[in-house]
Amino acid sequence: CGAEEENENVLRVAMECAYAPYNWTQTDDSNGAVSISGTNDYAYGYDVMMAKLIAESMGKELEIVKLDWDSLIPALQSGEVDAVIMDIPVNGAYVAAHPEVAKIAAEFEVEVPEQFGIAVSLDNTELLDKLNAGLENVKADGTYDALIDKYFGAAE
């Protein structure tokens, strides 16, 4: 029970931390990078900053869990992580192929070739609602557009 209560204030998000400008690993916390759980490294990039903003809007601390591609969705299934962030074409393809596993919390069209998506467990509708609300807040206050400009260049 104690660990579960302790984790209520933490949003555990898995990603590969290997694909700039979306997410990558670095050795320090420059530019607001987030510590990667269980390592001395930090994660940074568009996905990380979006996750950080969403976690803040939910009143939670963000914990990044760095996993290999094949481990992302199984970690979601097992409850090791709360969500998985990756670009929509990849995330959507996996979720479409495994609808019993997860659903996309939200999809936002952006003025770049990629889109942003978060997969959450099907049975965690409360988190799904909170993530969607957080994404809407980030989009409504202009932060979303600012991140798009920063990582992908200004939309033409």
Tab-separated table of C-alpha atoms in Angstrom:
chain	number	residue	atom	x	y	z
A	1	CYS	CA	0.000	0.000	0.000
A	2	GLY	CA	2.776	2.466	0.898
A	3	ALA	CA	4.463	2.247	-2.495
A	4	GLU	CA	1.123	2.630	-4.246
A	5	GLU	CA	0.287	5.764	-2.235
A	6	GLU	CA	3.768	7.124	-2.906
A	7	ASN	CA	3.272	6.576	-6.654
A	8	GLU	CA	-0.057	8.440	-6.748
A	9	ASN	CA	1.857	11.700	-7.125
A	10	VAL	CA	4.070	10.334	-9.903
A	11	LEU	CA	3.261	9.902	-13.580
A	12	ARG	CA	5.512	7.096	-14.876
A	13	VAL	CA	6.004	7.478	-18.626
A	14	ALA	CA	7.989	5.062	-20.771
A	15	MET	CA	9.874	5.971	-23.931
A	16	GLU	CA	12.995	4.829	-25.735
A	17	CYS	CA	14.991	8.025	-25.135
A	18	ALA	CA	16.794	7.514	-28.427
A	19	TYR	CA	15.098	9.561	-31.156
A	20	ALA	CA	15.817	13.282	-31.372
A	21	PRO	CA	13.963	15.594	-31.579
A	22	TYR	CA	11.259	13.517	-29.855
A	23	ASN	CA	13.222	12.052	-26.962
A	24	TRP	CA	16.857	11.320	-26.249
A	25	THR	CA	19.298	10.563	-23.451
A	26	GLN	CA	21.818	13.081	-22.169
A	27	THR	CA	24.255	13.179	-19.246
A	28	ASP	CA	22.931	16.268	-17.442
A	29	ASP	CA	19.708	18.087	-16.618
A	30	SER	CA	20.339	21.043	-18.922
A	31	ASN	CA	17.294	22.701	-20.495
A	32	GLY	CA	15.004	21.093	-17.928
A	33	ALA	CA	15.773	17.476	-18.824
A	34	VAL	CA	14.148	14.851	-16.598
A	35	SER	CA	16.040	12.169	-14.687
A	36	ILE	CA	15.681	8.681	-16.162
A	37	SER	CA	14.559	6.226	-13.503
A	38	GLY	CA	17.292	3.926	-12.247
A	39	THR	CA	20.130	5.696	-14.094
A	40	ASN	CA	22.402	8.714	-13.823
A	41	ASP	CA	21.152	9.939	-17.226
A	42	TYR	CA	18.468	12.397	-18.225
A	43	ALA	CA	15.802	12.421	-20.929
A	44	TYR	CA	15.086	15.453	-23.051
A	45	GLY	CA	13.205	16.364	-26.210
A	46	TYR	CA	9.719	17.158	-27.392
A	47	ASP	CA	8.042	14.066	-25.895
A	48	VAL	CA	9.760	14.612	-22.548
A	49	MET	CA	8.761	18.273	-22.329
A	50	MET	CA	5.164	17.458	-23.310
A	51	ALA	CA	5.051	14.728	-20.665
A	52	LYS	CA	6.503	17.143	-18.103
A	53	LEU	CA	3.881	19.789	-18.874
A	54	ILE	CA	1.060	17.263	-18.769
A	55	ALA	CA	2.294	15.824	-15.458
A	56	GLU	CA	2.511	19.339	-13.998
A	57	SER	CA	-1.016	20.121	-15.156
A	58	MET	CA	-2.138	16.952	-13.336
A	59	GLY	CA	-0.264	17.973	-10.173
A	60	LYS	CA	2.156	15.060	-10.533
A	61	GLU	CA	5.905	14.568	-10.748
A	62	LEU	CA	7.155	13.039	-13.984
A	63	GLU	CA	9.250	9.889	-13.910
A	64	ILE	CA	10.788	8.795	-17.214
A	65	VAL	CA	11.341	5.071	-17.688
A	66	LYS	CA	13.747	4.255	-20.506
A	67	LEU	CA	12.848	0.979	-22.211
A	68	ASP	CA	13.628	-0.805	-25.457
A	69	TRP	CA	10.926	-0.659	-28.128
A	70	ASP	CA	9.743	-4.231	-27.494
A	71	SER	CA	9.307	-3.536	-23.772
A	72	LEU	CA	7.176	-0.380	-23.996
A	73	ILE	CA	3.678	-1.813	-24.352
A	74	PRO	CA	4.338	-4.857	-22.117
A	75	ALA	CA	5.419	-2.408	-19.379
A	76	LEU	CA	2.104	-0.612	-19.848
A	77	GLN	CA	0.209	-3.904	-19.682
A	78	SER	CA	1.965	-5.004	-16.500
A	79	GLY	CA	1.403	-1.665	-14.751
A	80	GLU	CA	5.132	-0.911	-14.559
A	81	VAL	CA	4.370	2.423	-16.253
A	82	ASP	CA	1.264	4.584	-16.511
A	83	ALA	CA	1.709	5.654	-20.117
A	84	VAL	CA	3.869	5.281	-23.205
A	85	ILE	CA	4.711	8.238	-25.417
A	86	MET	CA	5.789	7.921	-29.025
A	87	ASP	CA	4.840	9.466	-32.322
A	88	ILE	CA	1.303	8.685	-33.512
A	89	PRO	CA	2.139	6.682	-36.648
A	90	VAL	CA	4.177	4.195	-34.594
A	91	ASN	CA	2.020	4.346	-31.471
A	92	GLY	CA	-1.192	4.176	-33.476
A	93	ALA	CA	0.000	1.229	-35.541
A	94	TYR	CA	0.890	-0.761	-32.428
A	95	VAL	CA	-2.328	0.094	-30.625
A	96	ALA	CA	-4.388	-0.686	-33.744
A	97	ALA	CA	-2.699	-4.075	-33.966
A	98	HIS	CA	-3.296	-4.735	-30.243
A	99	PRO	CA	-6.603	-3.053	-29.315
A	100	GLU	CA	-6.893	-5.275	-26.250
A	101	VAL	CA	-3.780	-3.681	-24.769
A	102	ALA	CA	-4.097	0.067	-24.862
A	103	LYS	CA	-5.741	3.074	-26.356
A	104	ILE	CA	-4.438	6.394	-27.546
A	105	ALA	CA	-5.158	9.106	-25.015
A	106	ALA	CA	-5.039	11.883	-27.551
A	107	GLU	CA	-3.861	12.750	-30.994
A	108	PHE	CA	-2.984	16.260	-32.029
A	109	GLU	CA	-2.352	17.174	-35.631
A	110	VAL	CA	0.697	19.355	-35.940
A	111	GLU	CA	2.314	21.211	-38.801
A	112	VAL	CA	5.121	18.665	-39.045
A	113	PRO	CA	5.198	15.165	-40.502
A	114	GLU	CA	4.691	13.528	-37.107
A	115	GLN	CA	2.026	13.637	-34.462
A	116	PHE	CA	2.070	13.162	-30.700
A	117	GLY	CA	0.294	10.363	-28.889
A	118	ILE	CA	0.108	8.697	-25.530
A	119	ALA	CA	-0.961	5.095	-25.011
A	120	VAL	CA	-2.595	4.137	-21.731
A	121	SER	CA	-4.019	0.890	-20.415
A	122	LEU	CA	-7.624	0.225	-21.430
A	123	ASP	CA	-8.702	-0.217	-17.832
A	124	ASN	CA	-7.281	3.105	-16.644
A	125	THR	CA	-10.054	5.429	-17.779
A	126	GLU	CA	-9.372	7.866	-14.920
A	127	LEU	CA	-5.798	8.416	-16.154
A	128	LEU	CA	-7.038	8.633	-19.746
A	129	ASP	CA	-9.399	11.467	-18.781
A	130	LYS	CA	-6.685	13.285	-16.803
A	131	LEU	CA	-4.154	12.971	-19.636
A	132	ASN	CA	-6.645	14.284	-22.169
A	133	ALA	CA	-7.461	17.228	-19.887
A	134	GLY	CA	-3.737	17.909	-19.428
A	135	LEU	CA	-3.138	17.815	-23.171
A	136	GLU	CA	-6.014	20.204	-23.749
A	137	ASN	CA	-4.588	22.603	-21.138
A	138	VAL	CA	-1.153	22.542	-22.787
A	139	LYS	CA	-2.733	23.185	-26.167
A	140	ALA	CA	-5.078	25.930	-24.924
A	141	ASP	CA	-2.399	28.027	-23.232
A	142	GLY	CA	-0.128	28.158	-26.297
A	143	THR	CA	2.583	25.946	-24.790
A	144	TYR	CA	1.934	23.212	-27.346
A	145	ASP	CA	2.561	25.532	-30.294
A	146	ALA	CA	5.704	26.877	-28.626
A	147	LEU	CA	7.083	23.346	-28.251
A	148	ILE	CA	6.299	22.541	-31.880
A	149	ASP	CA	8.212	25.664	-32.949
A	150	LYS	CA	11.141	24.831	-30.676
A	151	TYR	CA	11.626	21.233	-31.777
A	152	PHE	CA	10.359	21.266	-35.349
A	153	GLY	CA	10.615	24.885	-36.489
A	154	ALA	CA	7.848	27.402	-36.995
A	155	ALA	CA	4.895	26.194	-39.033
A	156	GLU	CA	4.729	27.791	-42.450
